[in-house]
Coordinates of C-alpha atoms and ligand atoms in Angstrom, one line a residue:
M1118 CA 6.5 15.6 2.1
C1119 CA 7.7 16.7 5.8
G1120 CA 10.2 19.2 6.6
I1121 CA 13.3 18.4 8.7
V1122 CA 16.1 21.1 9.9
G1123 CA 19.0 20.6 12.3
Y1124 CA 21.0 23.0 13.9
I1125 CA 24.7 22.7 15.8
G1126 CA 26.7 25.8 16.9
N1127 CA 26.5 28.3 19.7
R1128 CA 23.3 29.9 19.2
D1129 CA 20.2 29.2 20.8
S1130 CA 19.3 25.9 18.8
K1131 CA 15.3 26.5 19.3
E1132 CA 15.3 29.6 17.5
V1133 CA 17.2 28.1 14.6
L1134 CA 15.2 25.2 14.7
I1135 CA 11.5 26.9 14.7
E1136 CA 12.6 29.6 12.1
G1137 CA 13.6 27.0 9.9
L1138 CA 10.5 24.8 10.6
K1139 CA 8.3 28.3 9.7
K1140 CA 9.9 28.3 6.6
L1141 CA 8.8 24.6 5.8
E1142 CA 5.7 24.5 6.9
Y1143 CA 4.4 24.4 3.3
R1144 CA 6.1 20.9 3.2
G1145 CA 3.4 19.7 6.0
Y1146 CA 1.7 21.0 8.9
D1147 CA 0.0 18.5 10.8
S1148 CA 2.6 18.5 13.8
A1149 CA 5.9 19.4 14.8
G1150 CA 8.9 18.8 17.3
I1151 CA 12.1 19.4 18.0
A1152 CA 15.0 17.8 20.0
V1153 CA 17.7 19.5 21.5
F1154 CA 20.5 18.8 23.8
T1155 CA 19.9 20.3 27.3
D1156 CA 22.2 20.2 30.4
N1157 CA 19.4 17.4 31.3
G1158 CA 20.3 15.5 28.1
L1159 CA 18.3 15.1 24.9
E1160 CA 14.9 16.6 25.5
I1161 CA 12.2 16.7 23.0
R1162 CA 9.4 18.8 22.6
K1163 CA 6.4 18.1 20.2
S1164 CA 2.8 18.6 19.2
K1165 CA -0.1 17.9 16.8
G1166 CA -1.3 21.0 15.1
R1167 CA 0.5 23.8 13.2
L1168 CA 4.1 25.3 14.4
A1169 CA 2.2 27.7 16.7
M1170 CA 0.9 24.8 19.1
L1171 CA 4.5 23.8 19.4
E1172 CA 5.4 27.2 20.1
D1173 CA 3.0 27.5 22.9
K1174 CA 4.2 24.2 24.4
L1175 CA 7.5 25.9 24.6
K1176 CA 6.7 28.3 26.3
N1177 CA 5.5 26.7 29.1
E1178 CA 8.0 23.7 28.8
P1179 CA 11.1 25.4 27.8
I1180 CA 14.4 24.1 26.3
A1181 CA 17.9 25.4 26.0
G1182 CA 20.7 24.1 24.2
S1183 CA 22.9 24.4 21.1
V1184 CA 22.5 21.6 18.9
G1185 CA 19.2 20.4 17.8
I1186 CA 17.0 18.5 15.3
G1187 CA 13.3 20.1 14.1
H1188 CA 10.2 18.6 11.8
T1189 CA 7.2 19.4 10.7
R1190 CA 5.2 17.0 9.8
W1191 CA 2.9 15.7 6.6
A1192 CA 1.3 12.3 8.2
T1193 CA 2.3 9.2 6.3
H1194 CA 2.2 6.2 8.3
G1195 CA -0.2 6.8 11.5
K1196 CA -2.5 9.6 12.0
P1197 CA -1.4 13.6 13.0
S1198 CA -0.8 13.0 17.1
D1199 CA 1.3 14.2 19.4
V1200 CA 3.0 10.4 20.0
N1201 CA 3.4 10.0 16.2
S1202 CA 5.0 13.6 15.8
H1203 CA 8.8 13.5 15.2
P1204 CA 11.2 13.3 16.6
H1205 CA 11.1 10.1 17.5
T1206 CA 13.3 8.2 19.8
D1207 CA 14.4 4.8 21.0
N1208 CA 13.8 2.9 24.7
S1209 CA 16.4 4.5 26.3
S1210 CA 15.8 8.1 25.0
K1211 CA 19.2 8.1 23.9
F1212 CA 18.9 8.7 20.4
S1213 CA 16.9 10.9 18.3
V1214 CA 15.4 11.0 14.8
V1215 CA 13.7 12.9 12.5
H1216 CA 12.9 12.0 8.6
N1217 CA 11.0 12.8 5.7
G1218 CA 10.3 10.2 3.6
I1219 CA 8.7 6.3 3.7
V1220 CA 10.4 3.3 4.9
E1221 CA 8.7 0.7 2.9
N1222 CA 10.1 -2.4 5.1
Y1223 CA 9.2 -1.0 8.8
L1224 CA 6.9 -3.5 9.3
D1225 CA 9.6 -6.3 8.9
L1226 CA 12.0 -4.5 10.9
K1227 CA 9.4 -3.7 13.5
E1228 CA 8.5 -7.2 14.0
E1229 CA 12.4 -8.1 14.0
L1230 CA 13.4 -5.6 16.8
S1231 CA 10.3 -5.9 18.7
A1232 CA 11.1 -9.6 18.9
K1233 CA 14.8 -8.3 20.5
G1234 CA 12.8 -6.6 23.2
H1235 CA 12.2 -3.1 21.7
I1236 CA 9.0 -1.6 22.4
F1237 CA 7.2 0.9 20.0
V1238 CA 4.9 3.5 21.2
S1239 CA 3.7 5.1 17.7
E1240 CA 2.2 4.0 14.5
T1241 CA 5.1 5.3 12.3
D1242 CA 7.6 4.2 9.9
T1243 CA 10.1 6.7 11.7
E1244 CA 10.1 5.4 15.0
V1245 CA 11.7 1.9 13.8
I1246 CA 14.5 4.1 12.4
S1247 CA 15.5 5.2 16.0
H1248 CA 15.2 1.8 17.5
L1249 CA 17.1 0.2 14.6
I1250 CA 19.9 3.0 14.9
A1251 CA 20.2 2.3 18.8
D1252 CA 20.3 -1.5 17.9
E1253 CA 23.3 -1.0 15.6
Y1254 CA 24.8 1.6 17.8
H1255 CA 28.4 0.0 19.3
G1256 CA 30.1 3.4 20.1
D1257 CA 30.2 5.1 17.0
I1258 CA 27.0 6.7 15.9
V1259 CA 28.5 7.1 11.8
T1260 CA 28.6 3.2 11.6
A1261 CA 25.4 3.0 13.3
V1262 CA 23.5 5.0 10.8
Q1263 CA 25.3 3.5 7.9
R1264 CA 24.2 -0.2 9.2
A1265 CA 20.9 0.9 9.8
V1266 CA 20.2 2.5 6.4
K1267 CA 21.5 -0.7 4.8
R1268 CA 18.7 -2.4 6.3
M1269 CA 16.0 0.0 5.4
R1270 CA 14.1 0.4 2.0
G1271 CA 12.2 3.4 0.6
A1272 CA 13.2 7.1 0.8
Y1273 CA 14.4 8.7 3.6
A1274 CA 16.4 12.1 4.7
L1275 CA 17.6 11.7 8.4
G1276 CA 18.8 13.8 10.9
V1277 CA 20.2 11.9 14.0
L1278 CA 21.6 12.7 17.4
T1279 CA 22.7 10.6 20.1
E1280 CA 23.3 11.4 23.8
Y1281 CA 26.4 9.7 23.5
E1282 CA 28.1 11.8 21.2
P1283 CA 26.4 15.2 21.7
T1284 CA 29.2 17.1 19.5
K1285 CA 27.7 15.5 16.2
L1286 CA 25.0 16.1 14.3
V1287 CA 24.4 13.0 11.2
A1288 CA 22.3 13.6 8.1
V1289 CA 21.7 11.0 5.4
R1290 CA 19.8 11.2 2.4
F1291 CA 17.9 8.7 -0.3
A1292 CA 15.5 9.8 -2.5
S1293 CA 14.2 12.8 -0.4
P1294 CA 15.8 15.8 -0.5
L1295 CA 18.7 17.2 1.7
V1296 CA 21.1 20.1 2.1
I1297 CA 23.7 20.8 4.7
G1298 CA 24.4 24.5 5.7
I1299 CA 27.9 25.6 6.1
G1300 CA 28.3 28.3 8.5
E1301 CA 31.3 29.9 10.8
N1302 CA 31.7 27.6 14.1
E1303 CA 28.1 26.5 13.4
N1304 CA 26.3 24.1 10.5
F1305 CA 23.0 23.6 9.2
I1306 CA 20.9 20.6 7.7
G1307 CA 17.5 21.4 5.7
S1308 CA 15.3 19.3 3.7
D1309 CA 15.0 22.7 1.9
I1310 CA 17.2 25.4 1.4
P1311 CA 14.8 28.2 2.8
A1312 CA 15.0 26.5 6.1
I1313 CA 18.5 27.9 6.6
L1314 CA 18.8 30.6 4.0
E1315 CA 18.4 33.0 6.9
Y1316 CA 21.6 31.9 8.4
T1317 CA 23.6 30.7 5.5
R1318 CA 24.1 30.8 1.5
N1319 CA 26.4 28.3 1.2
V1320 CA 25.3 24.6 1.3
Y1321 CA 26.2 21.0 0.2
I1322 CA 23.5 19.3 -1.6
L1323 CA 23.5 15.8 -0.5
N1324 CA 23.1 12.8 -3.4
D1325 CA 21.1 9.5 -3.0
G1326 CA 23.6 7.4 -0.9
E1327 CA 25.7 10.7 0.8
M1328 CA 26.0 11.5 4.3
A1329 CA 27.3 14.1 6.3
V1330 CA 28.9 14.1 10.1
L1331 CA 28.4 18.1 11.1
T1332 CA 30.2 19.3 14.0
R1333 CA 30.3 22.7 15.0
S1334 CA 33.8 23.4 13.5
G1335 CA 33.1 21.4 10.4
V1336 CA 31.2 18.9 7.7
E1337 CA 32.5 15.7 7.2
L1338 CA 30.8 14.1 3.6
M1339 CA 31.1 10.4 3.1
T1340 CA 28.8 7.7 1.2
T1341 CA 26.9 5.5 3.1
N1342 CA 29.7 2.8 2.7
G1343 CA 31.9 4.9 4.6
D1344 CA 34.1 6.5 1.5
I1345 CA 34.9 10.2 2.2
I1346 CA 33.7 12.4 -0.3
S1347 CA 34.5 16.1 -1.3
K1348 CA 31.6 18.2 -2.8
E1349 CA 31.5 21.8 -4.2
I1350 CA 30.0 24.2 -2.0
F1351 CA 26.6 25.9 -3.8
H1352 CA 26.1 29.2 -3.0
V1353 CA 22.6 30.3 -3.0
D1354 CA 22.0 33.8 -4.6
W1355 CA 17.9 33.4 -4.7
D1356 CA 15.8 35.2 -2.0
L1357 CA 13.5 33.6 0.1
V1358 CA 10.1 33.1 -1.9
T1359 CA 11.9 31.8 -4.8
A1360 CA 13.6 29.4 -2.5
E1361 CA 10.4 28.0 -1.0
K1362 CA 9.0 27.6 -4.7
A1363 CA 12.5 25.7 -5.2
G1364 CA 13.5 28.1 -7.8
F1365 CA 10.1 27.9 -9.6
E1366 CA 8.1 31.0 -10.4
H1367 CA 4.9 29.5 -8.8
F1368 CA 4.0 27.0 -6.6
M1369 CA 1.7 25.3 -9.4
L1370 CA 4.9 25.0 -11.4
K1371 CA 6.8 23.4 -8.9
E1372 CA 3.8 21.2 -8.5
I1373 CA 3.6 20.2 -12.1
H1374 CA 7.5 19.3 -12.2
E1375 CA 6.9 17.4 -8.8
Q1376 CA 4.2 14.9 -10.5
P1377 CA 7.5 12.2 -11.7
K1378 CA 8.0 11.8 -7.7
A1379 CA 4.2 12.0 -6.7
Y1380 CA 3.9 9.2 -9.0
R1381 CA 6.8 7.2 -7.6
D1382 CA 5.9 7.6 -4.2
T1383 CA 2.4 6.7 -4.9
M1384 CA 3.1 3.4 -6.3
M1385 CA 6.0 2.7 -3.8
G1386 CA 5.2 -0.4 -1.7
R1387 CA 2.1 -1.1 -3.3
I1388 CA 3.4 -3.3 -6.1
S1389 CA 5.2 -6.8 -5.5
E1390 CA 8.8 -7.0 -6.1
D1391 CA 8.3 -9.4 -9.0
G1392 CA 5.9 -6.7 -10.7
K1393 CA 3.4 -9.2 -10.8
S1394 CA 0.8 -8.2 -8.5
V1395 CA -0.5 -5.1 -6.8
V1396 CA -0.4 -5.0 -2.7
L1397 CA -3.1 -2.5 -1.4
K1398 CA -2.5 -3.5 2.3
E1399 CA -4.8 -0.7 3.1
I1400 CA -7.8 -2.1 2.2
G1401 CA -9.5 -4.3 4.8
M1402 CA -11.7 -6.2 2.8
S1403 CA -11.6 -9.7 2.4
N1404 CA -11.3 -11.5 -0.7
E1405 CA -14.9 -12.5 -0.4
Q1406 CA -15.9 -8.7 0.3
L1407 CA -14.3 -8.2 -2.5
R1408 CA -15.8 -10.4 -4.7
G1409 CA -18.8 -9.5 -3.4
I1410 CA -19.0 -6.1 -4.5
S1411 CA -21.8 -5.7 -7.2
R1412 CA -21.5 -1.9 -8.2
I1413 CA -19.3 1.1 -7.6
H1414 CA -20.1 4.7 -6.8
I1415 CA -17.3 7.2 -7.2
V1416 CA -18.3 10.4 -5.7
A1417 CA -16.1 13.6 -6.0
C1418 CA -16.0 17.2 -6.8
G1419 CA -14.1 19.4 -9.3
T1420 CA -10.7 17.8 -10.4
A1421 CA -11.1 15.0 -7.8
F1422 CA -14.6 14.0 -10.1
H1423 CA -12.3 14.3 -13.0
A1424 CA -10.0 11.7 -11.9
G1425 CA -13.2 9.4 -10.9
L1426 CA -14.4 9.6 -14.6
V1427 CA -10.8 8.1 -15.5
G1428 CA -11.4 5.5 -12.6
K1429 CA -14.6 4.5 -13.8
T1430 CA -13.0 3.5 -17.2
V1431 CA -10.6 1.9 -15.5
I1432 CA -12.4 -0.2 -13.0
E1433 CA -14.7 -1.3 -15.7
S1434 CA -12.4 -2.2 -18.1
L1435 CA -9.9 -4.3 -15.4
A1436 CA -12.5 -5.5 -13.0
R1437 CA -15.5 -5.5 -15.2
I1438 CA -17.7 -4.2 -12.2
P1439 CA -20.3 -1.3 -13.0
V1440 CA -19.5 2.0 -12.0
E1441 CA -21.5 5.5 -11.7
T1442 CA -19.7 8.6 -11.5
D1443 CA -21.4 11.7 -9.2
V1444 CA -20.4 14.9 -8.5
A1445 CA -20.9 14.8 -4.6
S1446 CA -22.8 17.8 -4.4
E1447 CA -25.6 16.1 -6.1
Y1448 CA -24.9 12.6 -4.7
R1449 CA -27.3 12.9 -1.9
Y1450 CA -30.2 14.3 -3.8
R1451 CA -30.7 12.1 -6.4
S1452 CA -31.0 9.3 -3.6
P1453 CA -28.8 6.8 -5.3
I1454 CA -29.2 3.2 -5.2
I1455 CA -26.7 2.0 -2.4
T1456 CA -27.2 -1.5 -1.6
P1457 CA -25.1 -3.5 1.2
D1458 CA -22.9 -4.6 -1.8
T1459 CA -22.2 -1.0 -3.4
L1460 CA -18.4 0.3 -2.9
V1461 CA -18.7 4.1 -2.3
I1462 CA -15.2 5.5 -3.8
V1463 CA -14.9 9.0 -2.4
V1464 CA -11.8 11.0 -4.0
S1465 CA -10.6 14.2 -2.4
Q1466 CA -7.4 15.8 -2.3
S1467 CA -7.8 17.8 0.8
G1468 CA -10.4 15.2 2.7
E1469 CA -12.4 17.9 4.0
T1470 CA -14.2 19.3 1.0
A1471 CA -18.0 19.6 2.7
D1472 CA -19.7 17.7 -0.1
T1473 CA -17.5 15.0 -0.8
L1474 CA -17.7 14.4 3.4
A1475 CA -21.6 14.7 3.5
A1476 CA -21.7 12.0 0.3
L1477 CA -19.5 9.7 2.3
R1478 CA -21.6 10.2 5.2
E1479 CA -24.8 9.5 3.0
A1480 CA -23.3 6.3 1.8
K1481 CA -22.4 5.1 5.1
R1482 CA -25.9 5.4 6.6
N1483 CA -27.1 3.4 3.8
G1484 CA -24.7 0.8 4.8
A1485 CA -22.2 1.2 1.9
R1486 CA -18.4 0.5 2.6
V1487 CA -17.0 3.3 1.7
L1488 CA -13.1 3.6 0.3
A1489 CA -11.4 7.3 0.2
I1490 CA -8.5 8.2 -2.1
T1491 CA -7.1 11.3 -0.3
N1492 CA -3.9 12.9 0.0
V1493 CA -4.0 13.9 3.4
V1494 CA -3.6 11.7 6.2
G1495 CA -6.0 11.9 9.3
S1496 CA -8.4 14.3 7.3
S1497 CA -12.1 14.0 7.9
V1498 CA -12.6 11.8 4.8
A1499 CA -9.7 9.6 5.8
R1500 CA -10.9 9.2 9.3
E1501 CA -14.1 8.5 8.5
A1502 CA -13.5 6.2 5.4
D1503 CA -13.3 2.4 5.9
D1504 CA -10.6 2.1 4.0
V1505 CA -7.9 4.8 2.6
I1506 CA -5.8 4.8 -0.2
T1507 CA -3.2 7.7 0.4
T1508 CA -1.9 9.3 -3.1
W1509 CA 1.8 10.2 -1.8
A1510 CA 1.6 13.6 -3.8
G1511 CA 2.7 16.0 -0.6
P1512 CA 1.1 19.0 0.1
E1513 CA -0.7 20.7 -2.9
I1514 CA -0.3 24.8 -2.2
A1515 CA -1.6 25.9 -5.6
V1516 CA -5.3 26.0 -5.7
A1517 CA -5.2 24.6 -9.4
S1518 CA -4.9 20.8 -8.4
T1519 CA -2.0 19.1 -10.8
K1520 CA -0.3 16.7 -8.9
A1521 CA -3.0 15.3 -6.7
Y1522 CA -5.1 14.8 -9.9
T1523 CA -2.7 12.6 -11.4
S1524 CA -2.0 10.6 -8.4
Q1525 CA -5.2 9.7 -7.9
L1526 CA -5.1 8.6 -11.4
I1527 CA -2.0 6.2 -10.3
A1528 CA -4.2 5.2 -7.5
F1529 CA -7.2 4.4 -9.6
Y1530 CA -4.8 2.0 -11.6
L1531 CA -3.4 0.6 -8.8
L1532 CA -7.1 -0.1 -7.3
G1533 CA -8.4 -1.6 -10.9
L1534 CA -5.6 -4.1 -11.1
Y1535 CA -6.2 -4.9 -7.3
L1536 CA -9.9 -5.6 -8.0
A1537 CA -9.4 -7.2 -10.8
Q1538 CA -6.8 -9.7 -9.3
E1539 CA -9.0 -10.5 -6.2
R1540 CA -11.8 -11.5 -8.1
G1541 CA -10.0 -13.2 -10.4
M1542 CA -10.4 -11.4 -13.7
A1543 CA -6.8 -10.6 -14.4
Q1544 CA -3.9 -12.7 -15.0
A1545 CA -0.3 -11.9 -13.6
Q1546 CA 0.8 -11.7 -17.0
Q1547 CA -1.5 -8.7 -17.6
V1548 CA -1.3 -7.3 -14.0
E1549 CA 2.7 -7.2 -15.3
E1550 CA 2.1 -5.6 -18.5
I1551 CA 0.3 -2.6 -16.7
V1552 CA 2.6 -2.7 -14.0
A1553 CA 5.5 -2.2 -16.3
A1554 CA 4.2 0.4 -18.3
M1555 CA 3.0 2.2 -14.7
H1556 CA 6.6 2.6 -13.9
K1557 CA 7.7 4.3 -17.3
L1558 CA 5.2 7.0 -16.4
P1559 CA 7.5 9.3 -14.2
E1560 CA 10.2 9.1 -16.8
Q1561 CA 7.5 9.7 -19.9
V1562 CA 6.3 13.0 -17.7
E1563 CA 9.9 14.0 -17.6
S1564 CA 10.1 14.2 -21.1
I1565 CA 6.9 16.0 -21.3
L1566 CA 8.1 18.6 -18.8
E1567 CA 11.5 19.1 -20.6
Q1568 CA 9.5 20.3 -23.6
A1569 CA 7.4 22.6 -21.3
E1570 CA 8.7 26.1 -23.2
L1571 CA 7.0 25.1 -26.5
F1572 CA 3.7 25.8 -25.1
K1573 CA 4.5 29.1 -24.5
T1574 CA 3.7 30.7 -27.7
V1575 CA 0.3 28.5 -28.3
A1576 CA -0.6 29.8 -24.8
E1577 CA -0.1 33.2 -25.6
A1578 CA -2.3 33.1 -28.5
M1579 CA -4.7 31.3 -26.9
S1580 CA -5.1 33.8 -24.0
K1581 CA -6.1 36.5 -26.6
H1582 CA -9.4 34.1 -27.2
D1583 CA -12.4 34.8 -24.7
N1584 CA -13.7 31.0 -26.1
L1585 CA -12.3 27.8 -26.5
F1586 CA -12.7 24.2 -26.9
F1587 CA -11.4 20.9 -25.9
I1588 CA -12.3 17.8 -27.5
G1589 CA -11.7 13.9 -27.5
R1590 CA -13.3 10.6 -27.4
G1591 CA -13.5 7.8 -24.4
L1592 CA -10.5 8.6 -22.0
D1593 CA -9.9 11.6 -23.8
F1594 CA -13.0 12.7 -23.0
A1595 CA -12.2 12.7 -19.3
V1596 CA -9.0 14.2 -19.8
A1597 CA -10.5 17.3 -22.0
Q1598 CA -12.8 17.9 -18.7
E1599 CA -10.1 18.4 -16.6
G1600 CA -7.8 20.4 -19.2
S1601 CA -10.9 22.8 -19.7
L1602 CA -11.9 23.0 -15.8
K1603 CA -7.7 24.1 -15.7
L1604 CA -7.7 26.5 -17.9
K1605 CA -10.8 28.5 -16.8
E1606 CA -10.1 28.4 -13.2
I1607 CA -6.9 30.1 -13.9
S1608 CA -6.7 31.8 -17.0
Y1609 CA -10.8 33.1 -17.1
I1610 CA -10.9 31.8 -20.4
H1611 CA -14.7 30.3 -21.1
S1612 CA -13.9 26.9 -22.1
E1613 CA -15.7 23.6 -22.8
A1614 CA -15.2 20.3 -22.9
Y1615 CA -16.9 18.0 -25.3
A1616 CA -17.5 14.5 -26.3
A1617 CA -15.7 14.8 -30.1
G1618 CA -18.6 13.1 -31.7
E1619 CA -21.3 14.9 -29.9
L1620 CA -20.4 18.3 -31.0
K1621 CA -22.6 18.0 -34.3
H1622 CA -25.4 17.8 -31.9
G1623 CA -25.6 21.1 -31.5
T1624 CA -22.3 22.9 -30.1
L1625 CA -20.7 23.0 -33.6
A1626 CA -22.9 26.2 -33.8
L1627 CA -20.5 27.8 -31.7
I1628 CA -17.6 26.9 -33.9
E1629 CA -16.9 30.3 -36.2
D1630 CA -13.4 31.6 -37.5
G1631 CA -10.1 31.2 -35.4
I1632 CA -11.7 29.9 -32.6
P1633 CA -9.3 27.3 -30.6
V1634 CA -9.8 24.0 -30.3
I1635 CA -7.8 21.5 -28.3
A1636 CA -8.1 18.0 -29.8
L1637 CA -6.8 14.9 -27.6
V1638 CA -6.2 12.1 -30.2
T1639 CA -4.5 9.6 -27.9
Q1640 CA -6.8 6.5 -28.0
E1641 CA -5.5 4.4 -30.7
D1642 CA -9.3 2.6 -31.3
L1643 CA -11.0 5.9 -31.5
Y1644 CA -8.5 7.6 -33.6
E1645 CA -10.1 7.9 -37.0
K1646 CA -13.5 8.7 -35.3
T1647 CA -11.8 11.6 -33.6
L1648 CA -10.0 12.7 -36.6
S1649 CA -13.3 13.0 -38.6
N1650 CA -14.6 15.2 -35.4
I1651 CA -11.6 17.5 -35.8
K1652 CA -12.0 17.8 -39.6
E1653 CA -16.0 19.2 -38.9
V1654 CA -14.6 22.0 -36.6
K1655 CA -11.6 22.8 -39.1
A1656 CA -14.0 23.2 -42.0
R1657 CA -15.6 25.8 -39.6
G1658 CA -12.8 27.8 -39.2
A1659 CA -11.3 26.6 -35.9
H1660 CA -7.6 26.4 -35.0
V1661 CA -6.7 23.3 -34.0
L1662 CA -3.9 21.7 -31.4
G1663 CA -3.6 18.1 -31.4
I1664 CA -2.1 16.3 -28.7
A1665 CA -1.2 12.9 -30.3
N1666 CA 0.5 9.7 -29.0
A1667 CA 4.6 9.7 -30.6
G1668 CA 4.3 8.0 -34.1
Y1669 CA 1.0 9.4 -35.0
E1670 CA 1.8 13.2 -35.0
G1671 CA 2.5 13.0 -38.8
E1672 CA -0.7 11.6 -39.5
V1673 CA -2.6 14.0 -36.5
L1674 CA -0.9 16.9 -38.4
K1675 CA -2.6 16.5 -41.5
S1676 CA -5.9 17.6 -40.2
V1677 CA -4.9 20.1 -37.4
D1678 CA -2.7 23.3 -37.4
E1679 CA -0.3 22.4 -34.9
V1680 CA 0.5 19.1 -32.9
F1681 CA 1.8 17.8 -29.8
S1682 CA 3.1 14.6 -29.0
I1683 CA 3.4 12.2 -25.7
P1684 CA 5.3 9.2 -25.3
R1685 CA 3.6 6.1 -26.1
T1686 CA 2.0 4.1 -23.3
L1687 CA -0.8 1.5 -22.7
P1688 CA -4.6 3.3 -23.6
L1689 CA -5.3 3.2 -20.2
L1690 CA -2.5 4.9 -18.8
T1691 CA -2.6 7.7 -21.3
P1692 CA -4.9 10.0 -19.3
A1693 CA -1.2 10.4 -16.6
L1694 CA 0.5 11.4 -19.8
S1695 CA -1.8 13.9 -21.7
V1696 CA -3.0 16.2 -19.0
V1697 CA 0.5 17.1 -18.6
P1698 CA 0.6 19.6 -21.7
L1699 CA -2.9 20.8 -20.5
Q1700 CA -1.5 21.6 -17.2
I1701 CA 1.3 23.8 -18.8
L1702 CA -0.8 25.4 -21.1
S1703 CA -3.2 26.6 -18.6
Y1704 CA -0.5 27.8 -16.9
H1705 CA 0.9 30.0 -19.3
A1706 CA -2.3 30.9 -20.5
S1707 CA -2.8 32.6 -16.9
L1708 CA 0.6 34.0 -16.9
A1709 CA 0.0 35.7 -20.5
R1710 CA -3.1 37.0 -19.1
G1711 CA -1.4 38.3 -15.8
N1712 CA -3.7 36.4 -13.3
D1713 CA -2.2 35.3 -10.0
V1714 CA -1.7 31.7 -11.1
D1715 CA -1.6 30.4 -7.7
K1716 CA -4.1 32.0 -6.3
P1717 CA -7.3 32.3 -8.7
R1718 CA -10.1 35.0 -7.9
N1719 CA -13.1 33.7 -6.1
L1720 CA -11.6 30.1 -5.1
A1721 CA -10.1 28.4 -2.3
K1722 CA -8.1 25.4 -1.7
S1723 CA -10.2 23.5 0.3
V1724 CA -14.2 24.1 -0.1
T1725 CA -15.4 23.4 3.5
V1726 CA -19.0 25.0 2.6
E1727 CA -22.0 23.0 0.5
Ligands
LIG1269 C1 -9.4 22.5 -9.2 C2 -9.5 22.2 -7.8 C3 -10.6 21.9 -7.4 C4 -10.9 20.6 -6.3 C5 -12.0 20.7 -5.6 C6 -12.0 19.2 -4.9 O1 -8.2 22.3 -9.4 O2 -8.3 22.1 -7.0 O3 -11.9 21.5 -8.5 O4 -10.7 19.4 -7.1 O5 -12.5 21.4 -4.9 O6 -11.1 19.3 -3.7 P1 -10.7 18.0 -2.9 O7 -10.0 17.3 -3.7 O8 -9.8 18.8 -2.1 O9 -11.9 17.4 -2.3

């Protein structure tokens, strides 16, 4: 998730671009750059690091002109570095491109263009776009962009400039957001409204397959097929802070709603077109090495550890490799048995968590191969691991992790299938069935989100209690642990997650009249056993909210006080759905208690101390 901005008018474009990028820094911040038409032609300044680094560079190497494009990067293809930063250009330096999204077929395009003599300097997919546009250019930039995007697969929002037509700024969108700001004798592009809100409140919101040609005096809208279209102007009446959160009250709520996109992005390019196999090109292990893995350790902290608990079941049931899970702060102190055929999987949203990094180093010191699942390309964990599966959740701002957790689950599903497939444990038909169900998950999450308001009243009632329990069996217990952590960290209500069958061995003594219990009942093979455990707490006065699969809610309601149903999927995939109501519940409980949802007390987003 990167941020793009563009300007064409009479102001100093550099000022507009930098101000716009500041508003977009929350979308990514590992490097930034701008391209501006100057008296010397198209000039580019870019720099690794925060935007402030680019500003410093601009002091030493000023740039002036009234047309330009800018970018703040959240690395996807290629580590954060000056050369991988946007804008990218072609070999003639006559074309410049900023891009948000992922071009899935960039390697094929790169190969084809290389054969024609194009020379690439970066590791990015975006550089391919600038070369492709240059290759398709025969005197008209609009046609060149249209021809180029027809050859690209994936997601993109683009801002394009060419020195041959310096009075035009071309913008195009597919599956990545892009808005056009309308001014007086000036026009703007932005990947989000905040980028341009200081200058105009009138915008066109582009849909997939639409493009805009901006000049100083106007904006022409068309489809990528070249059909001219007209659109209503959207007048923005939000303030800047609301706009940064895309209209949501908090980043956490925005990120909960971004989960369908995070699922799609994390799956994108990792499933074969026929849906019969998983393609994890990022894993550099040979088939022999994959077959040689005798055990797996999953190591992580907090929410990432909870994703690992699901990962254990997924890998064990699909690939039949024994898996142990450890919290990273304990791992290296228990002298884990690590052999050369142990695969250690570290999971970390930030890729900077000190304990996780120390566990990774311990594993490597002992000769294990380390695979990282992380959300931040170029993070310490990503750099030091042998193989990396990146979760494409985009930057997570709220301290309470939501979309990073669920994208980690998607990564585990992909990995479990891949290991099973490569080790000959899964038939194409089984992979196909799971993959088909995975493709449905984003829509199923959307349907849960549509009912989010239902949780307000339940959460308000819950917020009046000081103690609460989550129970479940099997994968439901793994999700219960994440639900409990979410609630604790933002609502400050004490809660405990228990394996439903374990309560009677002591903890049942804490159940008293009116205590809320959230019971996950989604694992159909364990369904009756969990209902018996629910009856145990009900008999002692608990007020039970059940989370059940659609079709089972009527039956479950006979044993609980309230029930919320989630769409049906394969049992292994249920965590990717059942956690969503728990996230929403925690959010509303925190609000009801008047807490700072995005920045809970005593916590930091990235824990870089041991
Ligand atoms: C809770 C939460 C934390 C993190 C943990 C690990 O919502 O976000 O428990 O999961 O601090 O962080 P990463 O994944 O960055 O290593």
